[in-house]
mmCIF file with all atom_site columns, C-alpha atoms in Angstrom:
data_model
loop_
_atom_site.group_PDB
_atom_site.id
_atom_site.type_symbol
_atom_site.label_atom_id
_atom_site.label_alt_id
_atom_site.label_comp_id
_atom_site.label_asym_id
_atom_site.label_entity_id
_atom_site.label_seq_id
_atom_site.pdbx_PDB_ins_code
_atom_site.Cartn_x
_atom_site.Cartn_y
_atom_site.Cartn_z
_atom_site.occupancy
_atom_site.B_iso_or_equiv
_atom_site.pdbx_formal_charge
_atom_site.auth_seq_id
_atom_site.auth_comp_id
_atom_site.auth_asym_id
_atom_site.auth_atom_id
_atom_site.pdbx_PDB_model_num
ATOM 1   C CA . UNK V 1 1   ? 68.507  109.742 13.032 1.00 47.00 ? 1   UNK V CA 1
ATOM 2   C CA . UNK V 1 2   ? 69.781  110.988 9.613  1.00 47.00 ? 2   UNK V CA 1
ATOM 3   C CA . UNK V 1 3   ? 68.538  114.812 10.237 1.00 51.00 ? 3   UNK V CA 1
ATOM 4   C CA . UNK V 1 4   ? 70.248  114.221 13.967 1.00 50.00 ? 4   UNK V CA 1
ATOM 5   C CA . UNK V 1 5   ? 73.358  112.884 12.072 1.00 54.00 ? 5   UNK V CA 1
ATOM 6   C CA . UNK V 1 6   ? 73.648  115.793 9.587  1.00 56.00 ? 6   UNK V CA 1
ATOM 7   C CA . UNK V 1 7   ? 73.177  118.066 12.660 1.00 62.00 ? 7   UNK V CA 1
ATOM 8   C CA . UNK V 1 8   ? 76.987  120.524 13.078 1.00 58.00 ? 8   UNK V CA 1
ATOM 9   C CA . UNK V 1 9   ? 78.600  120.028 16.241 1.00 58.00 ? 9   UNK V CA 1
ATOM 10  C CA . UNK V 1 10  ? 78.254  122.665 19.268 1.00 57.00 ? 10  UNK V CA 1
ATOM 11  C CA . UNK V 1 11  ? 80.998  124.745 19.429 1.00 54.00 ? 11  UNK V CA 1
ATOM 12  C CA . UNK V 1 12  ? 83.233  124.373 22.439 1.00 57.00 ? 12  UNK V CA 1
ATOM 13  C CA . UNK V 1 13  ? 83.575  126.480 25.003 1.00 70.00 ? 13  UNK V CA 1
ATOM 14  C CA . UNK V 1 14  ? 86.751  129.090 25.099 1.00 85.00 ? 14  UNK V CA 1
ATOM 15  C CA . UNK V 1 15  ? 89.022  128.163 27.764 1.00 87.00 ? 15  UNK V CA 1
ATOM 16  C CA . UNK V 1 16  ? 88.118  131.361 30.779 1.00 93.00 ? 16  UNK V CA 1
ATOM 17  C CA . UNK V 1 17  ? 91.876  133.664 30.937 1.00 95.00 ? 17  UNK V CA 1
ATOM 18  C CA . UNK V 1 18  ? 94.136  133.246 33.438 1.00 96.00 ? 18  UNK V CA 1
ATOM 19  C CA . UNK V 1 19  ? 92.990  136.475 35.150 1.00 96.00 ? 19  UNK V CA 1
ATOM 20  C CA . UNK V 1 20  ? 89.298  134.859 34.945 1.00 95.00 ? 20  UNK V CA 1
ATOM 21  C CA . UNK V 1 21  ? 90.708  131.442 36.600 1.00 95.00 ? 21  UNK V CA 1
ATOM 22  C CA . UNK V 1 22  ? 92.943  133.341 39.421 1.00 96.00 ? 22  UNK V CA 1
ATOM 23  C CA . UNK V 1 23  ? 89.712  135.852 40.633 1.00 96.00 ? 23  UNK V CA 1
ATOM 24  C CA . UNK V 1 24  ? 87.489  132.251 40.607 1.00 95.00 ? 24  UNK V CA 1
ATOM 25  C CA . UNK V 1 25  ? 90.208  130.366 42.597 1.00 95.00 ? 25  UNK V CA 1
ATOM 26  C CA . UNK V 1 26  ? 90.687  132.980 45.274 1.00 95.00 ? 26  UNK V CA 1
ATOM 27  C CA . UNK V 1 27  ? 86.724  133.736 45.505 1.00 94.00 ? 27  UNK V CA 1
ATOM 28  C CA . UNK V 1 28  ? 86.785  129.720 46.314 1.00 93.00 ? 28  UNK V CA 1
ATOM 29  C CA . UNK V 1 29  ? 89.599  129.557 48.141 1.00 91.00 ? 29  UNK V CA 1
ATOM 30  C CA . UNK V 1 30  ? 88.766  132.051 50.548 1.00 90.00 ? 30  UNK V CA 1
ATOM 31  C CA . UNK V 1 31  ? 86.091  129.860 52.761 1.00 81.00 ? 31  UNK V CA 1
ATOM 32  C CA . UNK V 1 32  ? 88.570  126.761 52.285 1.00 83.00 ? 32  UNK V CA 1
ATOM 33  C CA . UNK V 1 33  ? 92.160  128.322 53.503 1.00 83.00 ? 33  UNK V CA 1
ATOM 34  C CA . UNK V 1 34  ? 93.590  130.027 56.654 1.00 84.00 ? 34  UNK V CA 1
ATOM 35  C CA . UNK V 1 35  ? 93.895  133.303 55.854 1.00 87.00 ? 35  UNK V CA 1
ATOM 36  C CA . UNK V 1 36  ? 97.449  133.351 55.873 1.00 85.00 ? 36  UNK V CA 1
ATOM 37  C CA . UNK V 1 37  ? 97.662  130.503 53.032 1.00 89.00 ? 37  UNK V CA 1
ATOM 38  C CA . UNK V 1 38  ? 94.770  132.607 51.395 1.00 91.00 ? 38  UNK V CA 1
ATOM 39  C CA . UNK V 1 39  ? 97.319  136.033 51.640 1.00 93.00 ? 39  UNK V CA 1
ATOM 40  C CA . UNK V 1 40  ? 100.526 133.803 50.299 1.00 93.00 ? 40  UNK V CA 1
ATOM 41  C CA . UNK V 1 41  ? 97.644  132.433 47.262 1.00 95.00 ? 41  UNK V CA 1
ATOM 42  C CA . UNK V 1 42  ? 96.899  136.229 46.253 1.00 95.00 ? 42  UNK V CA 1
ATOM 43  C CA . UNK V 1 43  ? 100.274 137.501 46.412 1.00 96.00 ? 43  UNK V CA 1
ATOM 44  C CA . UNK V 1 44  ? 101.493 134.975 44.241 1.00 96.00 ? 44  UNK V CA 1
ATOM 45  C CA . UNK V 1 45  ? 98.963  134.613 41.684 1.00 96.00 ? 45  UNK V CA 1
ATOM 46  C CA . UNK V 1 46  ? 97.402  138.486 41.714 1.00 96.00 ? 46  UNK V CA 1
ATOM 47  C CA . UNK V 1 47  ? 101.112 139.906 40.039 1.00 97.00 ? 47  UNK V CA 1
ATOM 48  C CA . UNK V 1 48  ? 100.634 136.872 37.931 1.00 97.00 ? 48  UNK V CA 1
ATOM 49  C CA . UNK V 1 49  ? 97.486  137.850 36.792 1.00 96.00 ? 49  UNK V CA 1
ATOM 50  C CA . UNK V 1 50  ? 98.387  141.374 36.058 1.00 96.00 ? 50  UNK V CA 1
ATOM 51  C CA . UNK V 1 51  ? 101.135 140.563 33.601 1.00 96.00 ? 51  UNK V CA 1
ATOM 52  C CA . UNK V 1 52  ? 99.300  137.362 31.378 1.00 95.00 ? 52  UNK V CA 1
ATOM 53  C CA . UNK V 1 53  ? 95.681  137.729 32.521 1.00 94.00 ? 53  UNK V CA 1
ATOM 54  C CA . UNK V 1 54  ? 94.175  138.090 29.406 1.00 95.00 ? 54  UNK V CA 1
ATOM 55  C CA . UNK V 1 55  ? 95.991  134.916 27.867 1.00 94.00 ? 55  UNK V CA 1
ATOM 56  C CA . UNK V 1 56  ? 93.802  132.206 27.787 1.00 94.00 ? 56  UNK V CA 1
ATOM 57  C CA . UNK V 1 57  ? 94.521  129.580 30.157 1.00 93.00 ? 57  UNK V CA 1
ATOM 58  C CA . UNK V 1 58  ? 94.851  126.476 27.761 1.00 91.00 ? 58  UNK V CA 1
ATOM 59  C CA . UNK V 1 59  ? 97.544  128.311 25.625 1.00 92.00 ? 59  UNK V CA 1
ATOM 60  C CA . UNK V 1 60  ? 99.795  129.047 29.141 1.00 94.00 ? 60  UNK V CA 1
ATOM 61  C CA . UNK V 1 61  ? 102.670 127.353 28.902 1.00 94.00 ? 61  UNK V CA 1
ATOM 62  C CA . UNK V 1 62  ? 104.928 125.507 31.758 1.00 94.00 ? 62  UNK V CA 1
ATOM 63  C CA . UNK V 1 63  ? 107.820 127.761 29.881 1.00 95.00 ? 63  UNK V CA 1
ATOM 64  C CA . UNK V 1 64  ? 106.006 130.841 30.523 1.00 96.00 ? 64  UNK V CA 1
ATOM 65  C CA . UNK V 1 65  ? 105.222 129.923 34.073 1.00 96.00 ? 65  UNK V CA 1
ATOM 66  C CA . UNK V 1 66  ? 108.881 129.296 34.510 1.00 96.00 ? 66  UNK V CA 1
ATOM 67  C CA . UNK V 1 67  ? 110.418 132.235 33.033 1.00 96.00 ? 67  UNK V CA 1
ATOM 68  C CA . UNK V 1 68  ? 107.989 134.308 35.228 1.00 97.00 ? 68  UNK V CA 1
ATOM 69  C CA . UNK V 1 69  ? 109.478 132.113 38.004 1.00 96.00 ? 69  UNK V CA 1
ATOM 70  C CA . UNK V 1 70  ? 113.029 133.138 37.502 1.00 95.00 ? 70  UNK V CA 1
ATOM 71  C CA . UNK V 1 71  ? 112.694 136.393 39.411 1.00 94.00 ? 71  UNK V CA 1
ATOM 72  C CA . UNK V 1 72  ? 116.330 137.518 40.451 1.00 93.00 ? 72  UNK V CA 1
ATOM 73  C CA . UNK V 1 73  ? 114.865 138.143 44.227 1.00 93.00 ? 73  UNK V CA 1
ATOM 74  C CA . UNK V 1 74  ? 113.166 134.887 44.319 1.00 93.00 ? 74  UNK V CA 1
ATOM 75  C CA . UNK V 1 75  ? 115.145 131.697 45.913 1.00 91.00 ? 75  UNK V CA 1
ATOM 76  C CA . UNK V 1 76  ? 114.376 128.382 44.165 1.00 91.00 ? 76  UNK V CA 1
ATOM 77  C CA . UNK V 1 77  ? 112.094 127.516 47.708 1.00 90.00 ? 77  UNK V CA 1
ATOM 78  C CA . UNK V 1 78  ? 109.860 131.182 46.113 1.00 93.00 ? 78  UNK V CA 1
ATOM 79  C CA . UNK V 1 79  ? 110.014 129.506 42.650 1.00 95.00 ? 79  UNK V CA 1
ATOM 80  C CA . UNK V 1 80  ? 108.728 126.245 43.839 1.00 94.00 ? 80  UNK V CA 1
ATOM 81  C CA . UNK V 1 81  ? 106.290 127.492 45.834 1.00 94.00 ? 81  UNK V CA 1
ATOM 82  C CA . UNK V 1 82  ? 104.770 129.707 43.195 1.00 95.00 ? 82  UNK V CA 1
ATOM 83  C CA . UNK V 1 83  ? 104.734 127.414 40.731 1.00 95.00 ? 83  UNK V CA 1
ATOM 84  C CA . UNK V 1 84  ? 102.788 124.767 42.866 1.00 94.00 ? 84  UNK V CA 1
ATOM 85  C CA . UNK V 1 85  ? 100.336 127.302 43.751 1.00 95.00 ? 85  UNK V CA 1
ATOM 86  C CA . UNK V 1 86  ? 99.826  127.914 39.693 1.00 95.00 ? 86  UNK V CA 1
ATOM 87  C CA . UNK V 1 87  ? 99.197  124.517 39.049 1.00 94.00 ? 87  UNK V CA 1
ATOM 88  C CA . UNK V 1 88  ? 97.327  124.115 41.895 1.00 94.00 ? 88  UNK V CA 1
ATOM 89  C CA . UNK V 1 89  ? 95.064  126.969 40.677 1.00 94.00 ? 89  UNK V CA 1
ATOM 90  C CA . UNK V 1 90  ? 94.968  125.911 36.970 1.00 94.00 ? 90  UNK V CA 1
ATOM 91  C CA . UNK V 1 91  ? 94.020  121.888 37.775 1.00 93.00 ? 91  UNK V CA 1
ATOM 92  C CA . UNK V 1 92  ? 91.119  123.133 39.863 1.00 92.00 ? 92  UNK V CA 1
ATOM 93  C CA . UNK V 1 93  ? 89.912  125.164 36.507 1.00 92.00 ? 93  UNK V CA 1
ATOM 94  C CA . UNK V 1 94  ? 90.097  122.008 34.536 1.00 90.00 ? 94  UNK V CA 1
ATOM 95  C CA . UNK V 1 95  ? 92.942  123.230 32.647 1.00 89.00 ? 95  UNK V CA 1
ATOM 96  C CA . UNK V 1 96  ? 96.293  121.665 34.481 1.00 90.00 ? 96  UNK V CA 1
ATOM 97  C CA . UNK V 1 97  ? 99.674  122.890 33.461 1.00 88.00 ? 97  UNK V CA 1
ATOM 98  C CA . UNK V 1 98  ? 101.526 120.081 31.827 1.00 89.00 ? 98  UNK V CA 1
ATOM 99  C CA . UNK V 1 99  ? 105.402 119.446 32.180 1.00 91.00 ? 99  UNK V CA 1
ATOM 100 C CA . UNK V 1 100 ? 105.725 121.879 34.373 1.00 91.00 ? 100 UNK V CA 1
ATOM 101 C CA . UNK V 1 101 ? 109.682 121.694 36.135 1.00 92.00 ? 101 UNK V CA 1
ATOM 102 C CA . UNK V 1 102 ? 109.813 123.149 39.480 1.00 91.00 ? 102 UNK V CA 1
ATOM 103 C CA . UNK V 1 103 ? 113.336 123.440 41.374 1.00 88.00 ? 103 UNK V CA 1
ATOM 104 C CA . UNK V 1 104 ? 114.018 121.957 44.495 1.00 87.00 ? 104 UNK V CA 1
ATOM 105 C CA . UNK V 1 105 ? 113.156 123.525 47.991 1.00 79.00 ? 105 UNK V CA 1
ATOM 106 C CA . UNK V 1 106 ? 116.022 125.141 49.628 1.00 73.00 ? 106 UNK V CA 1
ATOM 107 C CA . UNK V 1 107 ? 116.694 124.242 53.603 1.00 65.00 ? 107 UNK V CA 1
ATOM 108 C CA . UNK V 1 108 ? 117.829 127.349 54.826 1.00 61.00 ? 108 UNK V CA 1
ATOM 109 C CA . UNK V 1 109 ? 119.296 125.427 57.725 1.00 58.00 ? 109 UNK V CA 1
ATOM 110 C CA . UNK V 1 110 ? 122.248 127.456 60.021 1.00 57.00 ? 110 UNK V CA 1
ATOM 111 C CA . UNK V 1 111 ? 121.513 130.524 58.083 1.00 61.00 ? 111 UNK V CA 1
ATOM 112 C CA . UNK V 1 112 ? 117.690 130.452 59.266 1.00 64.00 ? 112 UNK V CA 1
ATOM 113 C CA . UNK V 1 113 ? 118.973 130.448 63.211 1.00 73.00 ? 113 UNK V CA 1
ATOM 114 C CA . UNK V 1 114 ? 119.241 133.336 64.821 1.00 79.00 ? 114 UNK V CA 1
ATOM 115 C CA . UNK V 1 115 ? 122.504 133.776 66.921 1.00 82.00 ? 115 UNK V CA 1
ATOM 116 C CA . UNK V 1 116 ? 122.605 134.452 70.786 1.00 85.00 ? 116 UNK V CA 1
ATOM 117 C CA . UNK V 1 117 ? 124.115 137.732 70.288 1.00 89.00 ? 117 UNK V CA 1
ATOM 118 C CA . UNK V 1 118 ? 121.180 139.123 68.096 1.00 88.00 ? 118 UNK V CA 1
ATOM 119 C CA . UNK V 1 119 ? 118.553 137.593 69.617 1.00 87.00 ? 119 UNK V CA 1
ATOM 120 C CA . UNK V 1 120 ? 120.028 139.715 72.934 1.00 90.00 ? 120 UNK V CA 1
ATOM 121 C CA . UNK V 1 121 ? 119.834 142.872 70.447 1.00 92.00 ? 121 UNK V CA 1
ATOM 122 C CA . UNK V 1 122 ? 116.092 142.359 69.634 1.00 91.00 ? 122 UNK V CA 1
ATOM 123 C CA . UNK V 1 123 ? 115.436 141.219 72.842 1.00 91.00 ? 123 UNK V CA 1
ATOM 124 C CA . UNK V 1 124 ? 116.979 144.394 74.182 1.00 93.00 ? 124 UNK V CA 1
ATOM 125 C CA . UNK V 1 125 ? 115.820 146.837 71.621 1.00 94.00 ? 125 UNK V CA 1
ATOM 126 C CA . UNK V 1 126 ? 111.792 145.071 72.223 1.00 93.00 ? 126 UNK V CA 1
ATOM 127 C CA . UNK V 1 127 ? 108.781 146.592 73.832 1.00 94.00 ? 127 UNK V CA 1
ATOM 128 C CA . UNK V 1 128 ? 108.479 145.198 77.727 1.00 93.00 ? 128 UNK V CA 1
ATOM 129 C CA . UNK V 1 129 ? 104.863 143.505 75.863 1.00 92.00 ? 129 UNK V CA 1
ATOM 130 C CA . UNK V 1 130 ? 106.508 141.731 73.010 1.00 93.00 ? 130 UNK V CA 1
ATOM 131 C CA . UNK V 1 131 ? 109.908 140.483 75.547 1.00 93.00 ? 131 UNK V CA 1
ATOM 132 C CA . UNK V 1 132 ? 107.839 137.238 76.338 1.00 92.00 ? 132 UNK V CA 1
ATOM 133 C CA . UNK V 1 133 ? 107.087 136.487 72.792 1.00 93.00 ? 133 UNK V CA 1
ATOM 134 C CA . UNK V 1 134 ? 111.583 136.715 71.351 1.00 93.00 ? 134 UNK V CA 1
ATOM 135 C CA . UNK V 1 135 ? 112.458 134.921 75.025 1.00 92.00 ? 135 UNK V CA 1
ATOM 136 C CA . UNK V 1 136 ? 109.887 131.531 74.361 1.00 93.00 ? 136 UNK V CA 1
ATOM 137 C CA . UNK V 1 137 ? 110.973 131.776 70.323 1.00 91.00 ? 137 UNK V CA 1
ATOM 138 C CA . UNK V 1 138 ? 114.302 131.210 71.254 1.00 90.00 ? 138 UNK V CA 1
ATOM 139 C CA . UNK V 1 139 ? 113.760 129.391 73.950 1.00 89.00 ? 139 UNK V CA 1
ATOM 140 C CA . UNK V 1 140 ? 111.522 126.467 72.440 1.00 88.00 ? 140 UNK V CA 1
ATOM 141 C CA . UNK V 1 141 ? 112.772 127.172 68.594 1.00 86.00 ? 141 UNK V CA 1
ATOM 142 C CA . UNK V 1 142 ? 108.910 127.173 67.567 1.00 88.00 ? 142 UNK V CA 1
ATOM 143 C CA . UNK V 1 143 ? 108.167 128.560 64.649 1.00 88.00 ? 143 UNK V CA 1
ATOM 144 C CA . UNK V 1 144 ? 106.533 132.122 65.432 1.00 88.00 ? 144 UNK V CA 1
ATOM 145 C CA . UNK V 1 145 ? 102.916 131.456 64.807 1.00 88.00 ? 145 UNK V CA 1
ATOM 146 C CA . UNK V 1 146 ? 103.200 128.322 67.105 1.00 91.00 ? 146 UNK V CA 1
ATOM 147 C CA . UNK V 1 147 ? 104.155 130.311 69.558 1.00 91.00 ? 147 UNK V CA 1
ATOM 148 C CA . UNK V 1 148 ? 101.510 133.515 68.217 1.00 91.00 ? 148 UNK V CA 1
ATOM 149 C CA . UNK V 1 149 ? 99.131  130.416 69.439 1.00 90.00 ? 149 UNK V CA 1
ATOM 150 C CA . UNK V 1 150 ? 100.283 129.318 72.759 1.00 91.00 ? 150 UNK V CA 1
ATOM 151 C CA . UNK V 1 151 ? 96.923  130.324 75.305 1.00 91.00 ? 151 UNK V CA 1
ATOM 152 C CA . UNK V 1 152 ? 96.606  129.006 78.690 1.00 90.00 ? 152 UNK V CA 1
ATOM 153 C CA . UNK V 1 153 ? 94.400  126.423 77.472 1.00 91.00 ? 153 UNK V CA 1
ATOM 154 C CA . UNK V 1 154 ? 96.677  124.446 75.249 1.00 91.00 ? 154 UNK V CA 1
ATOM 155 C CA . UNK V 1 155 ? 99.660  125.447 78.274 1.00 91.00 ? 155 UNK V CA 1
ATOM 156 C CA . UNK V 1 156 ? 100.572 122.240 79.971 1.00 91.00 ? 156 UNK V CA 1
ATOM 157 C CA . UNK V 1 157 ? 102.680 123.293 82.679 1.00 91.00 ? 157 UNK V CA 1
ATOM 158 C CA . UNK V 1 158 ? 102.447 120.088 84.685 1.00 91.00 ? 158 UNK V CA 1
ATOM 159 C CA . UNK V 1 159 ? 104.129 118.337 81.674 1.00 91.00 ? 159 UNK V CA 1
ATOM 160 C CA . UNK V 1 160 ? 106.165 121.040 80.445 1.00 91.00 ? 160 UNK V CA 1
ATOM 161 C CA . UNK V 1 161 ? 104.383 121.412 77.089 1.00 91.00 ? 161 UNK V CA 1
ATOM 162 C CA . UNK V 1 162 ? 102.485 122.825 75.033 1.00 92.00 ? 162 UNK V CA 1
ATOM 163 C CA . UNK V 1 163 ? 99.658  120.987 72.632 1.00 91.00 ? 163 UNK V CA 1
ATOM 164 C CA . UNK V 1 164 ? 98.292  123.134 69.405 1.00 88.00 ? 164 UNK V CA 1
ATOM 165 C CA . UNK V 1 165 ? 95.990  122.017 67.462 1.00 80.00 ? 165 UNK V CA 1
ATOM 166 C CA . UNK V 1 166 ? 96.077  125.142 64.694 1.00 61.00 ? 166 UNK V CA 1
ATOM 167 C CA . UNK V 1 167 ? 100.022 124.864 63.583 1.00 45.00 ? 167 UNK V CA 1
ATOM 168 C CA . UNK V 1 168 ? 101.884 124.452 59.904 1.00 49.00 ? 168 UNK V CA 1
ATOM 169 C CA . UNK V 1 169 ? 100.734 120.920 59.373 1.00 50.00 ? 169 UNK V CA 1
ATOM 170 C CA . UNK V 1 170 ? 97.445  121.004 60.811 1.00 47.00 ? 170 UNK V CA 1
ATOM 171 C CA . UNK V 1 171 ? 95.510  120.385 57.515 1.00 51.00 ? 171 UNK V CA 1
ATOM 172 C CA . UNK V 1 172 ? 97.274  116.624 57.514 1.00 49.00 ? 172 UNK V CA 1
ATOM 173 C CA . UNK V 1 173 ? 95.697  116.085 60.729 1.00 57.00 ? 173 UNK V CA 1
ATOM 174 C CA . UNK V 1 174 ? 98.935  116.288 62.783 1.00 66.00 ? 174 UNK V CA 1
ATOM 175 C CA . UNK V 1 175 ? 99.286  117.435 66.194 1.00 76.00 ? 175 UNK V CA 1
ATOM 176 C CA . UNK V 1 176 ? 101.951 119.441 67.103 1.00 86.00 ? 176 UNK V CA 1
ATOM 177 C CA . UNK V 1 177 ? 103.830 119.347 71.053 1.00 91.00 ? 177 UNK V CA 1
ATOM 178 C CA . UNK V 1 178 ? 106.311 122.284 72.135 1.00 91.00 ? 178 UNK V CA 1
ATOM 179 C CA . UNK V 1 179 ? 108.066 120.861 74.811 1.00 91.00 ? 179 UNK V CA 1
ATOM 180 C CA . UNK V 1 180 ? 109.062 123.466 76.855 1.00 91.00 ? 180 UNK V CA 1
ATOM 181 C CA . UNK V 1 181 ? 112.085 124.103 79.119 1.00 90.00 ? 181 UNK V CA 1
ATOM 182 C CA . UNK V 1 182 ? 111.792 125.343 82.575 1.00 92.00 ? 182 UNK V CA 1
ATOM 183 C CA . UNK V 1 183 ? 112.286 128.906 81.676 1.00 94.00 ? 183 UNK V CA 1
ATOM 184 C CA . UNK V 1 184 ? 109.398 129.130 78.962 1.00 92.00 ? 184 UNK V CA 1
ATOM 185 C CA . UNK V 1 185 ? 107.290 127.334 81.880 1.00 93.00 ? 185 UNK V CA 1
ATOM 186 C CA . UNK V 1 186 ? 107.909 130.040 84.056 1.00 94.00 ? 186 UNK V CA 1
ATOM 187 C CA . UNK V 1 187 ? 107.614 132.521 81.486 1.00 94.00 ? 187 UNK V CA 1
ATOM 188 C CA . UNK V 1 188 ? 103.665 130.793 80.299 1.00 94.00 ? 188 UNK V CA 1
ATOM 189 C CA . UNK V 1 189 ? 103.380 130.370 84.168 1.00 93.00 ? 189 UNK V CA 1
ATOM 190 C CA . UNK V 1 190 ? 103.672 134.229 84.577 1.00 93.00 ? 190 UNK V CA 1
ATOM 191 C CA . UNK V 1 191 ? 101.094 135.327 81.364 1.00 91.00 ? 191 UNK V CA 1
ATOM 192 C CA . UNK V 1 192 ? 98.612  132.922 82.481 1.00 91.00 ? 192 UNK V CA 1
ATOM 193 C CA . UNK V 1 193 ? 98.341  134.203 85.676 1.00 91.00 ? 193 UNK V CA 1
ATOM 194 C CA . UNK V 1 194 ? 98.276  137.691 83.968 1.00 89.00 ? 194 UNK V CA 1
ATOM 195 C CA . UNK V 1 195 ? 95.928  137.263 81.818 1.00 87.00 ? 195 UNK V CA 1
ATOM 196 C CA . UNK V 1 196 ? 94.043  133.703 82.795 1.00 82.00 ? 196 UNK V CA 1
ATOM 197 C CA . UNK V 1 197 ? 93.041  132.420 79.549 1.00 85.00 ? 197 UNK V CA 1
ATOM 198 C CA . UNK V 1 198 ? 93.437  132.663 75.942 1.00 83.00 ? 198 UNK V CA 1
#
């Protein structure tokens, strides 16, 4: 017990970099995440990665993190989601960013609508294949990979919906219903006689 005793502690273990962390993270990530949530992950954490990779990640600092937040093109909605991916990506390397302030999300609300008189232009200016796709976005207001997802499977028409099961919040275990007026019916009613299923 006494030569045990006398015995010098183990050195610990240097904290892995921040580059070291981010390449780990994705590698994992990538059989967990959609691959769009996996392409928003490496675009914000890659850049990230190129500028303080080689710090180590128990000496980054919520100020640091911050100040690389304040990009002049990024909205406080970027900010806050780039920050919650860095944390997100430090806690699951054991080393979680403390005090960490991110600002508020931003509802882009009117300014996110597009107006009858440019959806006409797009519509207009469109190729005959893509028509289908601007008329049932503005016809349903479904985000666009809701309606990227529509297939004569999860088409309703007797009901006048649509029921997806791969949408924004599908990770919560949330279904999501387009209900559908009776021109996007007749549009859906048209492709799935076109093209009979998916």
């Amino acid at each position: 017990a006494l030569a045990s005793a006398s015995r010098p502690p183990e050195p610990k273990a240097e904290a892995p970099t921040v580059a070291e962390v981010v390449k780990a993270f994705l590698a994992d990530a990538e059989g967990r995440l959609k691959p769009s949530t996996l392409r928003s992950y490496r675009d914000f954490l890659n850049p990230f990665a190129a500028r303080h990779g080689g710090l180590r990640s128990d000496r980054l600092t919520a100020k640091l993190a911050e100040d690389y937040a304040r990009k002049p093109a990024w909205s406080n909605s970027t900010r806050h989601d780039f920050l919650s991916v860095l944390a997100i990506a430090l806690k699951w390397a054991g080393c979680p960013l403390l005090g960490i302030r991110k600002p508020p999300m931003e509802s882009r609300g009117a300014s996110a609508l597009v107006s009858d008189e440019d959806h006409a232009s797009l519509y207009e200016a469109a190729p005959d294949y893509f028509k289908p796709f601007l008329k049932l976005l503005h016809l349903t207001g479904a985000r666009p990979g809701e309606v990227a997802n529509i297939t004569a499977e999860n088409f309703d028409e007797a009901n006048g919906m649509v029921r997806l099961k791969e949408h924004k919040c599908s990770r919560h275990g949330q279904s999501r219903t387009v209900f559908l007026p009776p021109e996007a019916v007749a549009i859906l009613r048209g492709l799935r006689a076109t093209h009979g299923e998916g």
